PDB file of C-alpha atoms in Angstrom:
ATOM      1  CA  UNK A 281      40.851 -65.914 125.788  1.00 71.00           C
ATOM      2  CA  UNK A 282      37.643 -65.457 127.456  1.00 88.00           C
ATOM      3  CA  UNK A 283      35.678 -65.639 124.652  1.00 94.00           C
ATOM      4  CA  UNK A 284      31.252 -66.331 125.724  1.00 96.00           C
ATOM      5  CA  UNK A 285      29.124 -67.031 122.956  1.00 97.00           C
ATOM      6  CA  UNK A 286      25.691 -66.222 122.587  1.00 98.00           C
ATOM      7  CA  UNK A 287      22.644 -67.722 119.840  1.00 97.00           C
ATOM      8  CA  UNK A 288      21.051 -66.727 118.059  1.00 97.00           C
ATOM      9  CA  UNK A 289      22.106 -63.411 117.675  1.00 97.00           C
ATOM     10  CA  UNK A 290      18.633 -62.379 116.782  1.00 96.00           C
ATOM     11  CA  UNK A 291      15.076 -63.593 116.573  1.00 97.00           C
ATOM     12  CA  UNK A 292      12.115 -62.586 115.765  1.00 97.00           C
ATOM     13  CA  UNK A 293       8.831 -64.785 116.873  1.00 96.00           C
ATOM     14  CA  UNK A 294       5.391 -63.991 117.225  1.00 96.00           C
ATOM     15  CA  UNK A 295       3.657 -63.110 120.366  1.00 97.00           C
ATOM     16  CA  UNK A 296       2.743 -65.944 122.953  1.00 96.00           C
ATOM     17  CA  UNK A 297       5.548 -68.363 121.381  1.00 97.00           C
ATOM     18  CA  UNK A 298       8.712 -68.758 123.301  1.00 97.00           C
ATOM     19  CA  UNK A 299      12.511 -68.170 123.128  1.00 97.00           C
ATOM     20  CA  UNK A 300      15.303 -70.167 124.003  1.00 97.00           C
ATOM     21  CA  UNK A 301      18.316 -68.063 124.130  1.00 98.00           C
ATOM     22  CA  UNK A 302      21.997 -70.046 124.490  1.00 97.00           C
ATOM     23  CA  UNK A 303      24.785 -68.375 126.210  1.00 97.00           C
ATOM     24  CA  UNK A 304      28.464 -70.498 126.288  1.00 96.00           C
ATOM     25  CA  UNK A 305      31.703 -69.894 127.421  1.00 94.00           C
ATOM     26  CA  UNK A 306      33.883 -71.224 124.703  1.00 95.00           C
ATOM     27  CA  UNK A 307      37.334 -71.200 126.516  1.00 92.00           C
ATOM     28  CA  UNK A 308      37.278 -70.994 130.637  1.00 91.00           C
ATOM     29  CA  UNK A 309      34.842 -72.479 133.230  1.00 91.00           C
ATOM     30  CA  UNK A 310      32.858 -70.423 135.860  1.00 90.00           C
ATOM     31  CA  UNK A 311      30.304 -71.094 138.271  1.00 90.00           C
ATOM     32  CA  UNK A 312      28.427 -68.086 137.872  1.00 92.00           C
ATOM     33  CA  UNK A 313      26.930 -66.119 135.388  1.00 94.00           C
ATOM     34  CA  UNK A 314      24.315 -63.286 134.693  1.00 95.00           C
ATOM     35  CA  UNK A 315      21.608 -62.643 132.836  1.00 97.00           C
ATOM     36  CA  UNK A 316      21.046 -58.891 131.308  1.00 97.00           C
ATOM     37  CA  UNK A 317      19.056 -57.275 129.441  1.00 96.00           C
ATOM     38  CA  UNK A 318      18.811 -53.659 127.828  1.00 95.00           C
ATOM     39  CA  UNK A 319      16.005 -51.596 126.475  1.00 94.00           C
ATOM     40  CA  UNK A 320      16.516 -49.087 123.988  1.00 88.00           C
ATOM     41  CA  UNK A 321      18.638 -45.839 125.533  1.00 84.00           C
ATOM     42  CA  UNK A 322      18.681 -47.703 128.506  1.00 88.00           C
ATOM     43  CA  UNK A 323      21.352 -49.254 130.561  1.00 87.00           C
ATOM     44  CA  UNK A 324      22.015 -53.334 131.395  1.00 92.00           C
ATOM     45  CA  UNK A 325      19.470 -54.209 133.835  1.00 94.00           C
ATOM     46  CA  UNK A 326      20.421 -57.385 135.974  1.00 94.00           C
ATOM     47  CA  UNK A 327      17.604 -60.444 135.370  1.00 96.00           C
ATOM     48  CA  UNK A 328      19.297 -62.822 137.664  1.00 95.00           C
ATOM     49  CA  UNK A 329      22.510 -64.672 139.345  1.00 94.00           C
ATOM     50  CA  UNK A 330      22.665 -68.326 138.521  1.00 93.00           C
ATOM     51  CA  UNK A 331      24.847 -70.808 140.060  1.00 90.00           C
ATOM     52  CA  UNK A 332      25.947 -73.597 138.371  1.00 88.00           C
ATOM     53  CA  UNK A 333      23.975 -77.007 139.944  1.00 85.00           C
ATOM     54  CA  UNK A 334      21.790 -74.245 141.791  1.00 86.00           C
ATOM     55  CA  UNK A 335      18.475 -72.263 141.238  1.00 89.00           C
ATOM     56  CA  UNK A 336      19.174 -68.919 139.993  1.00 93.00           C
ATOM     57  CA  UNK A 337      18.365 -66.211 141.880  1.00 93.00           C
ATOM     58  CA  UNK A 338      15.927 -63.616 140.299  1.00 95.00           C
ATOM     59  CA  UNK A 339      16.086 -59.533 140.609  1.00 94.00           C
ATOM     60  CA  UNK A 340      13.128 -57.760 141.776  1.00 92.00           C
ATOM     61  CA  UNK A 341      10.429 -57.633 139.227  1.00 93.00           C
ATOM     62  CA  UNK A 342      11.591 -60.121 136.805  1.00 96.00           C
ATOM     63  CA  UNK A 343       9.474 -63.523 136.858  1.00 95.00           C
ATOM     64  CA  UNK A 344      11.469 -66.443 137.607  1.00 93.00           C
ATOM     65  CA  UNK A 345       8.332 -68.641 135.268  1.00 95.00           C
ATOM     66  CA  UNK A 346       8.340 -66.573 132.659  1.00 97.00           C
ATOM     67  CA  UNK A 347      12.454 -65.968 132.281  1.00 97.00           C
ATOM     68  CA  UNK A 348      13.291 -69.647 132.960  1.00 97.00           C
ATOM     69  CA  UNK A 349      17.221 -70.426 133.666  1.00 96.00           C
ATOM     70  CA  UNK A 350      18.913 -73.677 133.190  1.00 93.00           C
ATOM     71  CA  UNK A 351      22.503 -73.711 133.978  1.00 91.00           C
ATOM     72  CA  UNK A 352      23.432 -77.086 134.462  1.00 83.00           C
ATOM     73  CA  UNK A 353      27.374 -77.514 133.233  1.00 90.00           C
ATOM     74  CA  UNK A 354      30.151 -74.775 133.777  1.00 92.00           C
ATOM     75  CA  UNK A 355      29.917 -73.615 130.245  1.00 93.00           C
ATOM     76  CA  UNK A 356      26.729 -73.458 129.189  1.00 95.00           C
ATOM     77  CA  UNK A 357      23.104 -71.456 130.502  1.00 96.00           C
ATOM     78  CA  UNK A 358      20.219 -70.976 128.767  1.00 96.00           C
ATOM     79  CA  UNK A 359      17.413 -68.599 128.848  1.00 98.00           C
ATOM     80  CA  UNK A 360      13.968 -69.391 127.758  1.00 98.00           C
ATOM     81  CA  UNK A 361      11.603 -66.062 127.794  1.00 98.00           C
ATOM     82  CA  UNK A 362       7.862 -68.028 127.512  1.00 97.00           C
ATOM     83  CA  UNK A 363       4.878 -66.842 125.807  1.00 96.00           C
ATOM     84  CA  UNK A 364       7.248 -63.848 124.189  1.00 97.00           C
ATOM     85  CA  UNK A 365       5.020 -60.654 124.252  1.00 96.00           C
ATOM     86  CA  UNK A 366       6.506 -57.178 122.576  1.00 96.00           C
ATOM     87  CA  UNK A 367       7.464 -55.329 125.945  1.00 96.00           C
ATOM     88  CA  UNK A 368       9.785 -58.459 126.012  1.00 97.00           C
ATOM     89  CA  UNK A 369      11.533 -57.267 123.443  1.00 97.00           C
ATOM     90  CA  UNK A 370      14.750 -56.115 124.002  1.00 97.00           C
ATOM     91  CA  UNK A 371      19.022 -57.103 123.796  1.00 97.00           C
ATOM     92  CA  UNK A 372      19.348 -59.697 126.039  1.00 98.00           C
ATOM     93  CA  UNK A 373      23.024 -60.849 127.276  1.00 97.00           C
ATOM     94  CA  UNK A 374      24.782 -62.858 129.441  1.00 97.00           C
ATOM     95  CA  UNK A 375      28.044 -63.126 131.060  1.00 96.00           C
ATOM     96  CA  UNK A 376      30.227 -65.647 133.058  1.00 95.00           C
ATOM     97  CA  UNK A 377      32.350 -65.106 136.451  1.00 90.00           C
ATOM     98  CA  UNK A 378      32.663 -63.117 138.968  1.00 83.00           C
ATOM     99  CA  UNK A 379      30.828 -59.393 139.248  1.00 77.00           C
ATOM    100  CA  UNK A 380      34.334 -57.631 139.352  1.00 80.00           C
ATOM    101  CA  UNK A 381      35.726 -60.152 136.212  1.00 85.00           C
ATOM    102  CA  UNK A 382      32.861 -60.932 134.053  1.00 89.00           C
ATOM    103  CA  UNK A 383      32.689 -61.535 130.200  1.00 94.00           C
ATOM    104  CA  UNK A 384      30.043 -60.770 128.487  1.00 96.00           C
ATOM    105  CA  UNK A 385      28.700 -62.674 125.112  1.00 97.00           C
ATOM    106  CA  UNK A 386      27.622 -60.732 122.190  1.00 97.00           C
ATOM    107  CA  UNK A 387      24.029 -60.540 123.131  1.00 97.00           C
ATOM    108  CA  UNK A 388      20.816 -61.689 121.610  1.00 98.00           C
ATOM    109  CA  UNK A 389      18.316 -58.992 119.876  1.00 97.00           C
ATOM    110  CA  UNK A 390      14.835 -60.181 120.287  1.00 97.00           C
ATOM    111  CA  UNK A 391      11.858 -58.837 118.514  1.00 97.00           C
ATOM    112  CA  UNK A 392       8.392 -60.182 119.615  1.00 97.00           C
ATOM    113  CA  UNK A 393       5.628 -59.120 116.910  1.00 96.00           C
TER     114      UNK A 393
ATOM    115  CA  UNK B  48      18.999 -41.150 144.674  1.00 77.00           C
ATOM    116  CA  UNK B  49      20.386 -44.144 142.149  1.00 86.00           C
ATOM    117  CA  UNK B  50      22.701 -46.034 142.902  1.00 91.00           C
ATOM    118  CA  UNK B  51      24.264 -45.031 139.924  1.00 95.00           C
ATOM    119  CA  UNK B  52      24.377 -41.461 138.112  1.00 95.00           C
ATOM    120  CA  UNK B  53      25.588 -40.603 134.672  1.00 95.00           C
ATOM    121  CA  UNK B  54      25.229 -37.666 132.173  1.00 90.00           C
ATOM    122  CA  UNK B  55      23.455 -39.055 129.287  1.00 88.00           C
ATOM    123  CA  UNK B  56      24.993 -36.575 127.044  1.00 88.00           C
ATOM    124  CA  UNK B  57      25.236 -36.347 123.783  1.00 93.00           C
ATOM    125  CA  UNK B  58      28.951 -34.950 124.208  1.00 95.00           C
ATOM    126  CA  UNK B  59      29.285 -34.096 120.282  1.00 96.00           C
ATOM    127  CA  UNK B  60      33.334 -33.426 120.551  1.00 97.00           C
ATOM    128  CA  UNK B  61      35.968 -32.618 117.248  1.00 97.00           C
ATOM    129  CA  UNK B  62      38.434 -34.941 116.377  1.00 98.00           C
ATOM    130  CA  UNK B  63      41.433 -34.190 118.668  1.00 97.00           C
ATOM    131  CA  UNK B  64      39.493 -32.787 121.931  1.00 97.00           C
ATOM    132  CA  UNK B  65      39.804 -33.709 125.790  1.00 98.00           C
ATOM    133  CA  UNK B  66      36.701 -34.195 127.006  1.00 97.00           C
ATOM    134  CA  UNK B  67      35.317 -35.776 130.255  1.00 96.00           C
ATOM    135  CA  UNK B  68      32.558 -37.053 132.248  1.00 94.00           C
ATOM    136  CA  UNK B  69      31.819 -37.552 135.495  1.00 94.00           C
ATOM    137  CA  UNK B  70      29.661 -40.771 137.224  1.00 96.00           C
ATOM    138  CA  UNK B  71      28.144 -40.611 140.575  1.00 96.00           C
ATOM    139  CA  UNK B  72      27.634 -43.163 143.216  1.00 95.00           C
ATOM    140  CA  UNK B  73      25.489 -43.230 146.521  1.00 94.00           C
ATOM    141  CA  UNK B  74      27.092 -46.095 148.372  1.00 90.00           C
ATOM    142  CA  UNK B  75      30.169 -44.767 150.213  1.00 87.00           C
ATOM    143  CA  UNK B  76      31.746 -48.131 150.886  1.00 88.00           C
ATOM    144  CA  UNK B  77      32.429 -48.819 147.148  1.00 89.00           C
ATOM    145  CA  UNK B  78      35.646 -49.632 146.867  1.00 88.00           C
ATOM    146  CA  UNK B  79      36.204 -50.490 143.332  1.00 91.00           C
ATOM    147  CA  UNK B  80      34.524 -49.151 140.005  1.00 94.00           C
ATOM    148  CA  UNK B  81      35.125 -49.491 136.424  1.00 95.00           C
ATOM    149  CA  UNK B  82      34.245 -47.665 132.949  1.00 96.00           C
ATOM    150  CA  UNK B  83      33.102 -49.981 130.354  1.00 96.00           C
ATOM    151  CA  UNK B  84      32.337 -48.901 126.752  1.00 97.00           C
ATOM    152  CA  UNK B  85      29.446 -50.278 124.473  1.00 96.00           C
ATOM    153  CA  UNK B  86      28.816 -49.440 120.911  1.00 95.00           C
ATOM    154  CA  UNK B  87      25.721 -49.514 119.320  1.00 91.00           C
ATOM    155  CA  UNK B  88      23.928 -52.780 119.523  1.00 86.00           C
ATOM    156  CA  UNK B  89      27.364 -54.672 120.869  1.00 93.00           C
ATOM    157  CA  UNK B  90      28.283 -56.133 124.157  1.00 94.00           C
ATOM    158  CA  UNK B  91      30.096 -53.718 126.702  1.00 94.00           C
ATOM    159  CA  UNK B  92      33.895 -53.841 127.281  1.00 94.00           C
ATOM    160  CA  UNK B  93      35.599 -53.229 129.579  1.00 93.00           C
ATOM    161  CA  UNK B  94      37.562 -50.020 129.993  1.00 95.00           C
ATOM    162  CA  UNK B  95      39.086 -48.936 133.086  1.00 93.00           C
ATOM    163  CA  UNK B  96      39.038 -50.668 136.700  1.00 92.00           C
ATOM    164  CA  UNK B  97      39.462 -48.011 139.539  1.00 91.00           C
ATOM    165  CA  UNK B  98      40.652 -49.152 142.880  1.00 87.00           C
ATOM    166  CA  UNK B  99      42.359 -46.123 144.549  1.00 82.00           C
ATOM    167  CA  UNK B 100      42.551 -42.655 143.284  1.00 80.00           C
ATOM    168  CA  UNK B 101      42.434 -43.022 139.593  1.00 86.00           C
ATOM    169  CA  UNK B 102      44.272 -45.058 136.781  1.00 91.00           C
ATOM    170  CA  UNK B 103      45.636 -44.096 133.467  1.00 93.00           C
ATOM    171  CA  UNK B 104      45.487 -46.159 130.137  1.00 93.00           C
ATOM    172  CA  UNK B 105      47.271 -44.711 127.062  1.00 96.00           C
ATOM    173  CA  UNK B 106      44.931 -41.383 126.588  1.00 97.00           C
ATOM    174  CA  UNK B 107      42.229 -42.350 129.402  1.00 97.00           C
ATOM    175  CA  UNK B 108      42.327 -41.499 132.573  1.00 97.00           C
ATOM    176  CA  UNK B 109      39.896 -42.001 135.533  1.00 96.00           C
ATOM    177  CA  UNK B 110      39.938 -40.472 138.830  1.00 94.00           C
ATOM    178  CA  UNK B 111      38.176 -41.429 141.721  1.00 94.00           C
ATOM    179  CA  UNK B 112      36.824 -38.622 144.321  1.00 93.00           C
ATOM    180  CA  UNK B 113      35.591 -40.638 147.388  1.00 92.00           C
ATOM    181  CA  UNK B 114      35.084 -37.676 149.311  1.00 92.00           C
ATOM    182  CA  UNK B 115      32.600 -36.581 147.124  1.00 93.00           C
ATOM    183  CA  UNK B 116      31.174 -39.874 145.340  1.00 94.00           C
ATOM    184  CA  UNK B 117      31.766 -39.573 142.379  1.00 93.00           C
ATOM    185  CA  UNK B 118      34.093 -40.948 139.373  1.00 95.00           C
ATOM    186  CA  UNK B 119      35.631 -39.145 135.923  1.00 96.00           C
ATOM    187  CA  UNK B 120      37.218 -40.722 132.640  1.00 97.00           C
ATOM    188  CA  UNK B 121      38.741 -38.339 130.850  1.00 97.00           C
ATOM    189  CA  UNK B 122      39.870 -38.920 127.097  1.00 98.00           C
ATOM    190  CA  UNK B 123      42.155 -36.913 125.668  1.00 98.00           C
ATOM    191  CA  UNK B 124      42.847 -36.311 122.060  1.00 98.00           C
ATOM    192  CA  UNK B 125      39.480 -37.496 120.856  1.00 98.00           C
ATOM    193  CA  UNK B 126      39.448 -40.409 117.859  1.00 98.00           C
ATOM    194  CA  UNK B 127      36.097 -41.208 115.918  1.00 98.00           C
ATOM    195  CA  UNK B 128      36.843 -44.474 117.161  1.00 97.00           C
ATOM    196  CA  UNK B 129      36.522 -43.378 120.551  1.00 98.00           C
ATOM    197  CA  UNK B 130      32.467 -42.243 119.545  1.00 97.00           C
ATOM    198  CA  UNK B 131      30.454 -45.047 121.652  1.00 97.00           C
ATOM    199  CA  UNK B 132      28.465 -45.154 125.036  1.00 96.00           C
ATOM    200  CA  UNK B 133      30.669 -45.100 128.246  1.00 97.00           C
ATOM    201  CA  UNK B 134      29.029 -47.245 131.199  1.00 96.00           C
ATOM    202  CA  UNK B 135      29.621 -46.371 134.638  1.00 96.00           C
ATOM    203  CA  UNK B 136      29.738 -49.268 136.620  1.00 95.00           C
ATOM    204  CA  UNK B 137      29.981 -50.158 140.267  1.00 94.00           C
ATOM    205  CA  UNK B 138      29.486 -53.680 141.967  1.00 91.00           C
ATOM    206  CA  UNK B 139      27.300 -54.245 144.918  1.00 89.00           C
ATOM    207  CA  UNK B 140      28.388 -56.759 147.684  1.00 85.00           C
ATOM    208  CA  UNK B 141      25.999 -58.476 150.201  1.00 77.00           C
ATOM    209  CA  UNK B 142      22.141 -59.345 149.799  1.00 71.00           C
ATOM    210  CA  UNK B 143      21.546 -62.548 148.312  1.00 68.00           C
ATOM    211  CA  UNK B 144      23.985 -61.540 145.253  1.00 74.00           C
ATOM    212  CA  UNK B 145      27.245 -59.528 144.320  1.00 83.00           C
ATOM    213  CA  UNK B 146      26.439 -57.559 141.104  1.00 88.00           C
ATOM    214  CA  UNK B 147      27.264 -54.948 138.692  1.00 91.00           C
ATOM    215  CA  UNK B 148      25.624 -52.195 138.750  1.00 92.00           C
ATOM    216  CA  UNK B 149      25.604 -50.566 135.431  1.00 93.00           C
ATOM    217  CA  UNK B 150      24.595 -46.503 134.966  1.00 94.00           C
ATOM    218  CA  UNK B 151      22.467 -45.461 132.426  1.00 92.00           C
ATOM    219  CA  UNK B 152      25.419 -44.280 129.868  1.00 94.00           C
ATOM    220  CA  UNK B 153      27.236 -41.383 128.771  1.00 95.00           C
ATOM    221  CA  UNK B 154      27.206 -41.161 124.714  1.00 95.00           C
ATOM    222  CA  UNK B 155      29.854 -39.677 123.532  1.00 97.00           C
ATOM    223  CA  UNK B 156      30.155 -38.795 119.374  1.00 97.00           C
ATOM    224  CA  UNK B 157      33.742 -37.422 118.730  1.00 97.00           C
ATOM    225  CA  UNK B 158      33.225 -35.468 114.906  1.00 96.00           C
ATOM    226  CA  UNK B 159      35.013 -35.079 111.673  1.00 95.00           C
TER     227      UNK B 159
END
């Protein structure tokens, strides 16, 4: 159980294009979910909280117009990084519930050229 | 100080050691923390969840020091399949969110 899928895995796209990146929990429901992402020999940096039915809310430093967040059903958010640059590039992942329980998808691997 | 402090390592251990690291925190009224592990270019799993003094799993152990902020996992008898990054993490409560907070990673590469 508690399985969160994530697609694509990967992508690479050329700079100024953007990415929409899928994250779905396959078996359970939650409200809220996360947004992460990781540079290389780095740790999981929070992007943002989002509430299902609600705006999400964005950490320090991370641009709520260029990271957009829809989460609009109990199972499924996206992420949409717009006009992709390299320094975007990085493994981005979500995860569903709450910050003591959460499950985490497989993660995304994005590559801006 | 971060919030978060971890020993990046490398710990290069042999097949069949005990080794252990240690994870330190700066808000005293954590009350819970947890060891997750990642492996290269994968999601991290969870571990360990810490609540009072420690916990023990099989050959894993963790041990919480309040007194002195800070949090160990200790493996014993060392697998290759234990070689991966171990993630020292501690959720925040209050502000606008309740998070995870991750630490930077410990990598551990148990040896042949």
């Amino acid at each position: 159980g508690a399985v969160v899928s994530q697609h694509p895995s990967w992508v690479i796209c050329k700079s100024g294009t953007s990415v929409k990146i899928e994250c779905r929990s396959l078996d359970f429901q939650a409200t809220t979910m996360f947004w992460y992402r990781q540079f290389p020999k780095q740790s999981l940096m929070l992007m943002a909280t989002s509430n299902e039915g609600s705006k999400a809310t964005y950490e320090q430093g991370v641009e709520k117009d260029k990271f957009l967040i829809n989460h609009a059903s109990l199972t499924l958010s996206t992420l949409t990084v717009t006009s992709a640059h390299p320094e975007d590039s990085s493994f981005y992942i979500c995860s569903w519930g709450a910050p003591e329980t959460q499950y985490f998808g497989p993660g995304t691997r994005l590559l801006v050229l | 100080r971060k919030e978060v402090e971890q020993d990046p390592g490398p710990f290069n251990v042999p097949e069949g050691a005990t080794v252990a690291f240690n994870c330190t925190y700066s808000n005293s009224a954590s009350q819970s923390f947890f060891w997750y592990r990642q492996d290269c270019r994968k999601e991290p799993k969870l571990l360990m969840s810490v609540y009072s003094s420690g916990n023990e799993d099989g050959r894993f152990t963790a041990q919480l020091n309040r007194a002195s902020q800070y949090i160990s996992l200790l493996i014993r008898d060392s697998k290759l399949s234990d070689s991966a990054t171990y993630l020292c993490v501690v959720p925040r409560y209050g502000g606008a969110t309740n998070k995870l907070i991750f630490g930077t990673g410990t990598l551990l590469a148990v040896q042949p």
